[in-house]
């Protein structure tokens, strides 16, 4: 991954474009902000850190779970070949898609549904980014991660999780590294919390 390109695009991206009118004045703060439906756009510095850990390449096919506002999706789409993004709340997905279409991205595929089970029809993925907190590491996502792939995911109880980097070797073995504690909204569904 070209870190300079990532940082330049991250700086150029206007976060106020991804939030509702009443939140635009707070968009430059390094804080999560509400986006409706009890959900949040993540803290920008954490979005950058997680993208650095994910290391998308220009030929990567990326699965993203938790489209939210579409802010992280834009960064992934800029830094990779194709993004498959899944969001369970249809209204959030509609708004995110409108924003990403306005930014002229043509390499993003959208799905409304339970992303904790991934998107098996398009697997395997070189990279998987999960931006909601899983109760346990989702087996379905591990299966859908390509050999040589990387997955970034917060795992743990509802109010504090470990940020985990899962790497799959070329032979298919799994390694798990942790990168401190984070606080994400709940991943609902099979490997998360009940609706
Ligand atoms: N990355 C987003 C952004 O840049 O705005 C922020 C994502 S927000 C912290 C987490 C999102 O995950 C929410 O929009 C929530 O609805 C979604 N979510 C939670 N459980 C999900 C599931 N099982 N499948 C798909 N999306 C889910």
GROMACS .gro file of C-alpha atoms and ligand atoms in nm:
model
  222
    1UNK     CA    1   0.000   0.000   0.000
    2UNK     CA    2   0.115   0.352  -0.080
    3UNK     CA    3   0.095   0.522   0.262
    4UNK     CA    4   0.149   0.871   0.115
    5UNK     CA    5  -0.146   0.823  -0.121
    6UNK     CA    6  -0.362   0.701   0.169
    7UNK     CA    7  -0.271   1.001   0.385
    8UNK     CA    8  -0.325   1.249   0.099
    9UNK     CA    9  -0.667   1.105   0.015
   10UNK     CA   10  -0.766   1.089   0.382
   11UNK     CA   11  -0.676   1.460   0.422
   12UNK     CA   12  -0.864   1.555   0.105
   13UNK     CA   13  -1.184   1.379   0.211
   14UNK     CA   14  -1.439   1.624   0.358
   15UNK     CA   15  -1.598   1.439   0.650
   16UNK     CA   16  -1.884   1.692   0.668
   17UNK     CA   17  -2.010   1.544   0.339
   18UNK     CA   18  -2.077   1.214   0.522
   19UNK     CA   19  -2.286   1.346   0.813
   20UNK     CA   20  -2.626   1.514   0.848
   21UNK     CA   21  -2.659   1.895   0.862
   22UNK     CA   22  -2.673   1.914   1.243
   23UNK     CA   23  -2.336   1.733   1.274
   24UNK     CA   24  -2.144   1.914   0.999
   25UNK     CA   25  -2.003   2.173   1.241
   26UNK     CA   26  -1.833   1.891   1.438
   27UNK     CA   27  -1.694   1.706   1.135
   28UNK     CA   28  -1.333   1.821   1.185
   29UNK     CA   29  -1.319   1.684   1.541
   30UNK     CA   30  -1.131   1.357   1.590
   31UNK     CA   31  -1.442   1.200   1.743
   32UNK     CA   32  -1.710   0.953   1.640
   33UNK     CA   33  -2.034   1.135   1.549
   34UNK     CA   34  -2.397   1.016   1.534
   35UNK     CA   35  -2.532   0.929   1.188
   36UNK     CA   36  -2.883   0.825   1.300
   37UNK     CA   37  -3.041   0.489   1.391
   38UNK     CA   38  -2.811   0.472   1.697
   39UNK     CA   39  -2.504   0.436   1.472
   40UNK     CA   40  -2.186   0.642   1.435
   41UNK     CA   41  -1.927   0.754   1.183
   42UNK     CA   42  -1.599   0.640   1.340
   43UNK     CA   43  -1.322   0.860   1.478
   44UNK     CA   44  -1.109   0.967   1.176
   45UNK     CA   45  -0.773   0.872   1.335
   46UNK     CA   46  -0.908   0.520   1.399
   47UNK     CA   47  -1.031   0.490   1.037
   48UNK     CA   48  -0.678   0.578   0.925
   49UNK     CA   49  -0.515   0.335   1.171
   50UNK     CA   50  -0.745   0.049   1.068
   51UNK     CA   51  -0.682   0.116   0.698
   52UNK     CA   52  -0.307   0.112   0.761
   53UNK     CA   53  -0.340  -0.224   0.937
   54UNK     CA   54  -0.555  -0.363   0.656
   55UNK     CA   55  -0.298  -0.261   0.390
   56UNK     CA   56  -0.527  -0.272   0.084
   57UNK     CA   57  -0.341  -0.301  -0.246
   58UNK     CA   58  -0.448  -0.167  -0.585
   59UNK     CA   59  -0.552  -0.517  -0.696
   60UNK     CA   60  -0.729  -0.610  -0.370
   61UNK     CA   61  -1.092  -0.720  -0.351
   62UNK     CA   62  -1.217  -0.587  -0.020
   63UNK     CA   63  -1.519  -0.687   0.188
   64UNK     CA   64  -1.640  -0.417   0.428
   65UNK     CA   65  -1.896  -0.493   0.701
   66UNK     CA   66  -2.080  -0.186   0.832
   67UNK     CA   67  -2.104   0.075   0.555
   68UNK     CA   68  -2.249   0.335   0.794
   69UNK     CA   69  -2.194   0.681   0.641
   70UNK     CA   70  -1.973   0.551   0.359
   71UNK     CA   71  -1.664   0.742   0.482
   72UNK     CA   72  -1.446   0.431   0.534
   73UNK     CA   73  -1.590   0.281   0.213
   74UNK     CA   74  -1.460   0.579   0.010
   75UNK     CA   75  -1.108   0.528   0.148
   76UNK     CA   76  -1.116   0.154   0.075
   77UNK     CA   77  -1.250   0.215  -0.277
   78UNK     CA   78  -0.971   0.466  -0.346
   79UNK     CA   79  -0.700   0.228  -0.224
   80UNK     CA   80  -0.817  -0.103  -0.379
   81UNK     CA   81  -0.966  -0.260  -0.693
   82UNK     CA   82  -1.317  -0.348  -0.574
   83UNK     CA   83  -1.515  -0.303  -0.254
   84UNK     CA   84  -1.810  -0.519  -0.147
   85UNK     CA   85  -1.983  -0.334   0.136
   86UNK     CA   86  -2.264  -0.468   0.357
   87UNK     CA   87  -2.491  -0.264   0.587
   88UNK     CA   88  -2.794  -0.390   0.779
   89UNK     CA   89  -2.982  -0.058   0.796
   90UNK     CA   90  -3.131   0.017   0.456
   91UNK     CA   91  -3.174   0.395   0.514
   92UNK     CA   92  -2.803   0.432   0.602
   93UNK     CA   93  -2.705   0.231   0.294
   94UNK     CA   94  -2.924   0.448   0.067
   95UNK     CA   95  -2.757   0.765   0.194
   96UNK     CA   96  -2.406   0.618   0.178
   97UNK     CA   97  -2.461   0.498  -0.179
   98UNK     CA   98  -2.582   0.843  -0.285
   99UNK     CA   99  -2.265   1.001  -0.141
  100UNK     CA  100  -2.031   0.745  -0.297
  101UNK     CA  101  -2.207   0.775  -0.635
  102UNK     CA  102  -2.163   1.155  -0.614
  103UNK     CA  103  -1.789   1.095  -0.561
  104UNK     CA  104  -1.798   0.895  -0.889
  105UNK     CA  105  -1.684   0.560  -0.748
  106UNK     CA  106  -1.761   0.280  -0.994
  107UNK     CA  107  -1.589  -0.003  -0.802
  108UNK     CA  108  -1.826  -0.041  -0.505
  109UNK     CA  109  -2.092  -0.314  -0.470
  110UNK     CA  110  -2.364  -0.260  -0.208
  111UNK     CA  111  -2.570  -0.510  -0.011
  112UNK     CA  112  -2.826  -0.465   0.266
  113UNK     CA  113  -2.822  -0.756   0.513
  114UNK     CA  114  -2.639  -0.932   0.795
  115UNK     CA  115  -2.273  -0.879   0.714
  116UNK     CA  116  -2.153  -1.092   1.005
  117UNK     CA  117  -2.207  -1.382   0.764
  118UNK     CA  118  -2.005  -1.199   0.497
  119UNK     CA  119  -2.104  -1.201   0.129
  120UNK     CA  120  -2.021  -1.560   0.024
  121UNK     CA  121  -2.123  -1.518  -0.342
  122UNK     CA  122  -1.818  -1.297  -0.413
  123UNK     CA  123  -1.563  -1.469  -0.181
  124UNK     CA  124  -1.271  -1.504  -0.137
  125UNK     CA  125  -1.165  -1.152  -0.039
  126UNK     CA  126  -0.805  -1.030  -0.011
  127UNK     CA  127  -0.904  -0.791   0.266
  128UNK     CA  128  -1.194  -0.778   0.513
  129UNK     CA  129  -1.269  -0.467   0.720
  130UNK     CA  130  -1.528  -0.493   0.998
  131UNK     CA  131  -1.636  -0.163   1.152
  132UNK     CA  132  -1.873  -0.292   1.421
  133UNK     CA  133  -1.791  -0.496   1.733
  134UNK     CA  134  -1.815  -0.874   1.701
  135UNK     CA  135  -1.884  -1.084   2.011
  136UNK     CA  136  -1.658  -1.358   1.874
  137UNK     CA  137  -1.444  -1.388   1.564
  138UNK     CA  138  -1.687  -1.478   1.280
  139UNK     CA  139  -1.595  -1.817   1.126
  140UNK     CA  140  -1.786  -1.722   0.809
  141UNK     CA  141  -1.555  -1.423   0.755
  142UNK     CA  142  -1.242  -1.631   0.819
  143UNK     CA  143  -1.362  -1.881   0.557
  144UNK     CA  144  -1.422  -1.597   0.309
  145UNK     CA  145  -1.072  -1.449   0.362
  146UNK     CA  146  -0.831  -1.549   0.082
  147UNK     CA  147  -0.498  -1.719   0.155
  148UNK     CA  148  -0.247  -1.438   0.207
  149UNK     CA  149  -0.534  -1.209   0.313
  150UNK     CA  150  -0.579  -0.968   0.603
  151UNK     CA  151  -0.883  -0.888   0.818
  152UNK     CA  152  -0.923  -0.605   1.069
  153UNK     CA  153  -1.201  -0.649   1.326
  154UNK     CA  154  -1.293  -0.528   1.676
  155UNK     CA  155  -1.373  -0.833   1.894
  156UNK     CA  156  -1.503  -0.840   2.251
  157UNK     CA  157  -1.778  -0.735   2.487
  158UNK     CA  158  -2.027  -0.458   2.410
  159UNK     CA  159  -1.843  -0.157   2.555
  160UNK     CA  160  -1.474  -0.232   2.490
  161UNK     CA  161  -1.312  -0.451   2.228
  162UNK     CA  162  -0.967  -0.563   2.112
  163UNK     CA  163  -0.875  -0.440   1.767
  164UNK     CA  164  -0.758  -0.761   1.596
  165UNK     CA  165  -0.559  -0.814   1.278
  166UNK     CA  166  -0.620  -1.162   1.137
  167UNK     CA  167  -0.376  -1.278   0.871
  168UNK     CA  168  -0.411  -1.594   0.665
  169UNK     CA  169  -0.088  -1.747   0.540
  170UNK     CA  170  -0.046  -1.875   0.184
  171UNK     CA  171  -0.112  -2.223   0.327
  172UNK     CA  172  -0.432  -2.107   0.500
  173UNK     CA  173  -0.304  -2.091   0.860
  174UNK     CA  174  -0.451  -1.815   1.079
  175UNK     CA  175  -0.254  -1.567   1.291
  176UNK     CA  176  -0.412  -1.315   1.529
  177UNK     CA  177  -0.243  -0.995   1.649
  178UNK     CA  178  -0.403  -0.733   1.872
  179UNK     CA  179  -0.363  -0.356   1.851
  180UNK     CA  180  -0.510  -0.205   2.167
  181UNK     CA  181  -0.863  -0.145   2.283
  182UNK     CA  182  -1.140   0.029   2.087
  183UNK     CA  183  -1.509   0.100   2.134
  184UNK     CA  184  -1.740   0.025   1.843
  185UNK     CA  185  -2.117  -0.005   1.807
  186UNK     CA  186  -2.246  -0.361   1.810
  187UNK     CA  187  -2.222  -0.597   1.516
  188UNK     CA  188  -2.573  -0.742   1.506
  189UNK     CA  189  -2.653  -1.089   1.382
  190UNK     CA  190  -2.489  -1.429   1.382
  191UNK     CA  191  -2.154  -1.340   1.549
  192UNK     CA  192  -2.270  -1.024   1.718
  193UNK     CA  193  -2.557  -0.921   1.933
  194UNK     CA  194  -2.930  -0.978   1.901
  195UNK     CA  195  -3.135  -0.727   1.701
  196LIG     N1  196  -1.738   0.265   0.877
  196LIG     C1  197  -1.854   0.347   0.899
  196LIG     C2  198  -1.832   0.488   0.857
  196LIG     O1  199  -1.722   0.520   0.808
  196LIG     O2  200  -1.927   0.566   0.869
  196LIG     C3  201  -1.898   0.342   1.042
  196LIG     C4  202  -1.963   0.216   1.075
  196LIG     S1  203  -2.058   0.217   1.222
  196LIG     C5  204  -1.937   0.234   1.349
  196LIG     C6  205  -2.104   0.045   1.225
  196LIG     C7  206  -2.207   0.009   1.121
  196LIG     O3  207  -2.221  -0.133   1.120
  196LIG     C8  208  -2.345   0.065   1.146
  196LIG     O4  209  -2.389   0.140   1.036
  196LIG     C9  210  -2.431  -0.058   1.171
  196LIG     O5  211  -2.564  -0.045   1.125
  196LIG    C10  212  -2.355  -0.162   1.092
  196LIG     N2  213  -2.382  -0.302   1.132
  196LIG    C11  214  -2.396  -0.355   1.256
  196LIG     N3  215  -2.416  -0.488   1.248
  196LIG    C12  216  -2.414  -0.521   1.117
  196LIG    C13  217  -2.431  -0.643   1.045
  196LIG     N4  218  -2.450  -0.760   1.106
  196LIG     N5  219  -2.423  -0.638   0.910
  196LIG    C14  220  -2.403  -0.521   0.844
  196LIG     N6  221  -2.388  -0.402   0.907
  196LIG    C15  222  -2.393  -0.402   1.041
   0.00000   0.00000   0.00000
